Amino acid sequence: MPRASRLDLENALGKALVTQIFDDDNDGVIEDGAMQACLEYGDSEVDSFIYGQYSGQWPIASDLPALKFAAIDFCCAYAARRRPELAHSLGSEPWKGFHGAAVEKMTRFLKGQQRLPAPAPAPANVTSVVKVGGAIQPDDLPDRVFDDMGDF
């Protein structure tokens, strides 16, 4: 699921402008494929920064608000490039502004000027067998666990 949504893009640019930009056949309805491509673009741009830094080992939650807002800026840049004649109401070459803002955000995260939350460490008492969703039962443990327990 994309970090940004259609509603996020409408909140950023205004519903009327988003409808105009993504309505290819002028029927007043946003084209789903065009909107999906925009949202995927925002995600892929954010991911490219993170993957470049972390070599594909994702150490943080992907649904952090900070990453969502960077994705929204990338989506706004995509939208402005898609229909530049409509996006000029946002200023001259608005896609550069949105794209630049998103790149700056991601660069600050990667340089450590802004921090994303660290992943939660494993609890100190976790050493080997961990069962999610209930208590560990003797049947869950390997047989050798009880071999050297001695007499009680």
PDB file of C-alpha atoms in Angstrom:
ATOM      1  CA  MET A   1       0.000   0.000   0.000  1.00  0.00           C
ATOM      2  CA  PRO A   2       1.423   3.401  -0.940  1.00  0.00           C
ATOM      3  CA  ARG A   3       2.540   5.753   1.808  1.00  0.00           C
ATOM      4  CA  ALA A   4       0.570   8.649   0.326  1.00  0.00           C
ATOM      5  CA  SER A   5      -3.060   8.475  -0.702  1.00  0.00           C
ATOM      6  CA  ARG A   6      -5.302  10.296  -3.137  1.00  0.00           C
ATOM      7  CA  LEU A   7      -6.740  12.226  -0.190  1.00  0.00           C
ATOM      8  CA  ASP A   8      -3.226  13.296   0.855  1.00  0.00           C
ATOM      9  CA  LEU A   9      -2.570  14.611  -2.639  1.00  0.00           C
ATOM     10  CA  GLU A  10      -5.922  16.418  -2.688  1.00  0.00           C
ATOM     11  CA  ASN A  11      -5.102  18.004   0.681  1.00  0.00           C
ATOM     12  CA  ALA A  12      -1.736  19.163  -0.646  1.00  0.00           C
ATOM     13  CA  LEU A  13      -2.850  20.531  -4.023  1.00  0.00           C
ATOM     14  CA  GLY A  14      -6.596  20.984  -3.725  1.00  0.00           C
ATOM     15  CA  LYS A  15      -9.271  18.571  -4.917  1.00  0.00           C
ATOM     16  CA  ALA A  16     -10.202  20.588  -8.015  1.00  0.00           C
ATOM     17  CA  LEU A  17      -6.607  20.772  -9.276  1.00  0.00           C
ATOM     18  CA  VAL A  18      -5.961  17.071  -8.610  1.00  0.00           C
ATOM     19  CA  THR A  19      -9.135  16.179 -10.507  1.00  0.00           C
ATOM     20  CA  GLN A  20      -8.068  18.339 -13.464  1.00  0.00           C
ATOM     21  CA  ILE A  21      -4.558  16.882 -13.519  1.00  0.00           C
ATOM     22  CA  PHE A  22      -5.649  13.232 -13.347  1.00  0.00           C
ATOM     23  CA  ASP A  23      -8.846  13.421 -15.437  1.00  0.00           C
ATOM     24  CA  ASP A  24      -7.572  12.417 -18.885  1.00  0.00           C
ATOM     25  CA  ASP A  25     -10.920  12.192 -20.685  1.00  0.00           C
ATOM     26  CA  ASN A  26     -12.526  15.305 -19.148  1.00  0.00           C
ATOM     27  CA  ASP A  27     -15.426  13.456 -17.552  1.00  0.00           C
ATOM     28  CA  GLY A  28     -14.770  14.889 -14.063  1.00  0.00           C
ATOM     29  CA  VAL A  29     -13.464  11.578 -12.719  1.00  0.00           C
ATOM     30  CA  ILE A  30      -9.856  10.883 -11.751  1.00  0.00           C
ATOM     31  CA  GLU A  31      -8.305   8.047 -13.766  1.00  0.00           C
ATOM     32  CA  ASP A  32      -7.343   5.280 -11.341  1.00  0.00           C
ATOM     33  CA  GLY A  33      -4.303   4.159 -13.344  1.00  0.00           C
ATOM     34  CA  ALA A  34      -2.874   7.659 -13.523  1.00  0.00           C
ATOM     35  CA  MET A  35      -3.383   8.210  -9.794  1.00  0.00           C
ATOM     36  CA  GLN A  36      -1.868   4.821  -8.933  1.00  0.00           C
ATOM     37  CA  ALA A  37       1.196   5.612 -11.057  1.00  0.00           C
ATOM     38  CA  CYS A  38       1.631   8.888  -9.181  1.00  0.00           C
ATOM     39  CA  LEU A  39       1.384   7.229  -5.760  1.00  0.00           C
ATOM     40  CA  GLU A  40       3.804   4.470  -6.793  1.00  0.00           C
ATOM     41  CA  TYR A  41       6.251   7.106  -8.025  1.00  0.00           C
ATOM     42  CA  GLY A  42       6.209   8.794  -4.618  1.00  0.00           C
ATOM     43  CA  ASP A  43       6.907   5.474  -2.895  1.00  0.00           C
ATOM     44  CA  SER A  44       9.660   4.456  -5.262  1.00  0.00           C
ATOM     45  CA  GLU A  45      11.463   7.768  -4.838  1.00  0.00           C
ATOM     46  CA  VAL A  46      11.394   7.481  -1.030  1.00  0.00           C
ATOM     47  CA  ASP A  47      12.458   3.828  -1.236  1.00  0.00           C
ATOM     48  CA  SER A  48      15.382   4.681  -3.515  1.00  0.00           C
ATOM     49  CA  PHE A  49      16.847   6.975  -0.858  1.00  0.00           C
ATOM     50  CA  ILE A  50      16.352   4.456   1.938  1.00  0.00           C
ATOM     51  CA  TYR A  51      17.592   1.432  -0.001  1.00  0.00           C
ATOM     52  CA  GLY A  52      20.657   3.360  -1.115  1.00  0.00           C
ATOM     53  CA  GLN A  53      21.522   4.076   2.500  1.00  0.00           C
ATOM     54  CA  TYR A  54      20.593   0.757   4.050  1.00  0.00           C
ATOM     55  CA  SER A  55      21.423  -1.658   1.186  1.00  0.00           C
ATOM     56  CA  GLY A  56      17.967  -3.192   1.145  1.00  0.00           C
ATOM     57  CA  GLN A  57      17.980  -3.996   4.889  1.00  0.00           C
ATOM     58  CA  TRP A  58      14.960  -1.970   6.015  1.00  0.00           C
ATOM     59  CA  PRO A  59      15.666  -0.959   9.647  1.00  0.00           C
ATOM     60  CA  ILE A  60      12.630   1.271  10.150  1.00  0.00           C
ATOM     61  CA  ALA A  61       8.872   1.145   9.788  1.00  0.00           C
ATOM     62  CA  SER A  62       7.819   2.094   6.281  1.00  0.00           C
ATOM     63  CA  ASP A  63       4.659   3.894   7.412  1.00  0.00           C
ATOM     64  CA  LEU A  64       6.330   6.696   9.375  1.00  0.00           C
ATOM     65  CA  PRO A  65       4.673  10.097   8.931  1.00  0.00           C
ATOM     66  CA  ALA A  66       8.016  11.667   7.982  1.00  0.00           C
ATOM     67  CA  LEU A  67       8.364   9.282   5.034  1.00  0.00           C
ATOM     68  CA  LYS A  68       4.711   9.782   4.111  1.00  0.00           C
ATOM     69  CA  PHE A  69       5.191  13.550   3.814  1.00  0.00           C
ATOM     70  CA  ALA A  70       8.277  13.101   1.650  1.00  0.00           C
ATOM     71  CA  ALA A  71       6.239  10.745  -0.573  1.00  0.00           C
ATOM     72  CA  ILE A  72       3.479  13.380  -0.803  1.00  0.00           C
ATOM     73  CA  ASP A  73       6.017  15.954  -2.016  1.00  0.00           C
ATOM     74  CA  PHE A  74       7.299  13.508  -4.639  1.00  0.00           C
ATOM     75  CA  CYS A  75       3.681  12.865  -5.705  1.00  0.00           C
ATOM     76  CA  CYS A  76       3.048  16.606  -5.991  1.00  0.00           C
ATOM     77  CA  ALA A  77       6.100  16.905  -8.240  1.00  0.00           C
ATOM     78  CA  TYR A  78       4.791  14.046 -10.401  1.00  0.00           C
ATOM     79  CA  ALA A  79       1.378  15.705 -10.651  1.00  0.00           C
ATOM     80  CA  ALA A  80       2.867  19.071 -11.582  1.00  0.00           C
ATOM     81  CA  ARG A  81       5.008  17.480 -14.310  1.00  0.00           C
ATOM     82  CA  ARG A  82       2.026  15.491 -15.601  1.00  0.00           C
ATOM     83  CA  ARG A  83      -0.009  18.567 -16.511  1.00  0.00           C
ATOM     84  CA  PRO A  84       2.304  21.594 -16.316  1.00  0.00           C
ATOM     85  CA  GLU A  85      -0.251  23.894 -17.964  1.00  0.00           C
ATOM     86  CA  LEU A  86      -2.593  23.317 -15.002  1.00  0.00           C
ATOM     87  CA  ALA A  87       0.071  23.298 -12.314  1.00  0.00           C
ATOM     88  CA  HIS A  88       1.262  26.814 -13.195  1.00  0.00           C
ATOM     89  CA  SER A  89      -1.375  28.083 -10.773  1.00  0.00           C
ATOM     90  CA  LEU A  90       1.077  26.857  -8.097  1.00  0.00           C
ATOM     91  CA  GLY A  91       3.890  29.063  -9.444  1.00  0.00           C
ATOM     92  CA  SER A  92       6.512  28.731 -12.172  1.00  0.00           C
ATOM     93  CA  GLU A  93       7.928  25.222 -12.486  1.00  0.00           C
ATOM     94  CA  PRO A  94       6.253  23.973  -9.292  1.00  0.00           C
ATOM     95  CA  TRP A  95       7.436  20.396  -9.838  1.00  0.00           C
ATOM     96  CA  LYS A  96      10.996  21.532  -9.159  1.00  0.00           C
ATOM     97  CA  GLY A  97       9.933  23.030  -5.847  1.00  0.00           C
ATOM     98  CA  PHE A  98       8.045  19.936  -4.721  1.00  0.00           C
ATOM     99  CA  HIS A  99      10.760  17.570  -5.916  1.00  0.00           C
ATOM    100  CA  GLY A 100      13.484  19.692  -4.328  1.00  0.00           C
ATOM    101  CA  ALA A 101      11.628  19.781  -1.008  1.00  0.00           C
ATOM    102  CA  ALA A 102      11.245  15.991  -0.996  1.00  0.00           C
ATOM    103  CA  VAL A 103      14.905  15.447  -1.897  1.00  0.00           C
ATOM    104  CA  GLU A 104      15.973  17.837   0.861  1.00  0.00           C
ATOM    105  CA  LYS A 105      13.839  15.960   3.416  1.00  0.00           C
ATOM    106  CA  MET A 106      15.271  12.600   2.464  1.00  0.00           C
ATOM    107  CA  THR A 107      18.809  14.003   2.392  1.00  0.00           C
ATOM    108  CA  ARG A 108      18.404  15.398   5.920  1.00  0.00           C
ATOM    109  CA  PHE A 109      17.306  11.960   7.144  1.00  0.00           C
ATOM    110  CA  LEU A 110      20.271  10.258   5.502  1.00  0.00           C
ATOM    111  CA  LYS A 111      22.770  12.808   6.806  1.00  0.00           C
ATOM    112  CA  GLY A 112      21.380  12.479  10.305  1.00  0.00           C
ATOM    113  CA  GLN A 113      20.221  16.102  10.466  1.00  0.00           C
ATOM    114  CA  GLN A 114      16.744  14.729  11.117  1.00  0.00           C
ATOM    115  CA  ARG A 115      16.212  11.322  12.654  1.00  0.00           C
ATOM    116  CA  LEU A 116      13.770   8.599  11.855  1.00  0.00           C
ATOM    117  CA  PRO A 117      12.807   6.430  14.841  1.00  0.00           C
ATOM    118  CA  ALA A 118      15.186   3.556  15.495  1.00  0.00           C
ATOM    119  CA  PRO A 119      13.785   0.051  15.278  1.00  0.00           C
ATOM    120  CA  ALA A 120      12.806  -1.474  18.599  1.00  0.00           C
ATOM    121  CA  PRO A 121      15.560  -3.747  19.900  1.00  0.00           C
ATOM    122  CA  ALA A 122      14.856  -7.360  20.783  1.00  0.00           C
ATOM    123  CA  PRO A 123      14.023  -7.788  24.482  1.00  0.00           C
ATOM    124  CA  ALA A 124      17.032  -8.742  26.601  1.00  0.00           C
ATOM    125  CA  ASN A 125      15.421 -11.964  27.787  1.00  0.00           C
ATOM    126  CA  VAL A 126      15.002 -13.319  24.253  1.00  0.00           C
ATOM    127  CA  THR A 127      17.771 -15.774  23.506  1.00  0.00           C
ATOM    128  CA  SER A 128      16.538 -18.597  21.312  1.00  0.00           C
ATOM    129  CA  VAL A 129      12.973 -19.835  21.109  1.00  0.00           C
ATOM    130  CA  VAL A 130      10.354 -17.151  20.577  1.00  0.00           C
ATOM    131  CA  LYS A 131       6.737 -17.977  19.912  1.00  0.00           C
ATOM    132  CA  VAL A 132       4.409 -15.238  18.761  1.00  0.00           C
ATOM    133  CA  GLY A 133       0.813 -15.510  19.835  1.00  0.00           C
ATOM    134  CA  GLY A 134       0.957 -17.415  23.092  1.00  0.00           C
ATOM    135  CA  ALA A 135       3.072 -18.967  25.797  1.00  0.00           C
ATOM    136  CA  ILE A 136       5.793 -21.444  24.955  1.00  0.00           C
ATOM    137  CA  GLN A 137       4.728 -24.982  25.721  1.00  0.00           C
ATOM    138  CA  PRO A 138       7.133 -27.891  26.405  1.00  0.00           C
ATOM    139  CA  ASP A 139       6.115 -29.413  23.068  1.00  0.00           C
ATOM    140  CA  ASP A 140       7.372 -26.281  21.285  1.00  0.00           C
ATOM    141  CA  LEU A 141      10.942 -26.767  22.539  1.00  0.00           C
ATOM    142  CA  PRO A 142      13.464 -29.148  21.009  1.00  0.00           C
ATOM    143  CA  ASP A 143      13.865 -32.450  22.909  1.00  0.00           C
ATOM    144  CA  ARG A 144      17.433 -31.705  23.946  1.00  0.00           C
ATOM    145  CA  VAL A 145      16.286 -28.865  26.231  1.00  0.00           C
ATOM    146  CA  PHE A 146      15.143 -31.345  28.862  1.00  0.00           C
ATOM    147  CA  ASP A 147      18.033 -33.863  28.482  1.00  0.00           C
ATOM    148  CA  ASP A 148      20.438 -32.480  31.095  1.00  0.00           C
ATOM    149  CA  MET A 149      18.038 -31.178  33.738  1.00  0.00           C
ATOM    150  CA  GLY A 150      18.981 -33.803  36.344  1.00  0.00           C
ATOM    151  CA  ASP A 151      16.813 -35.178  39.104  1.00  0.00           C
ATOM    152  CA  PHE A 152      14.662 -32.935  41.247  1.00  0.00           C
TER     153      PHE A 152
END
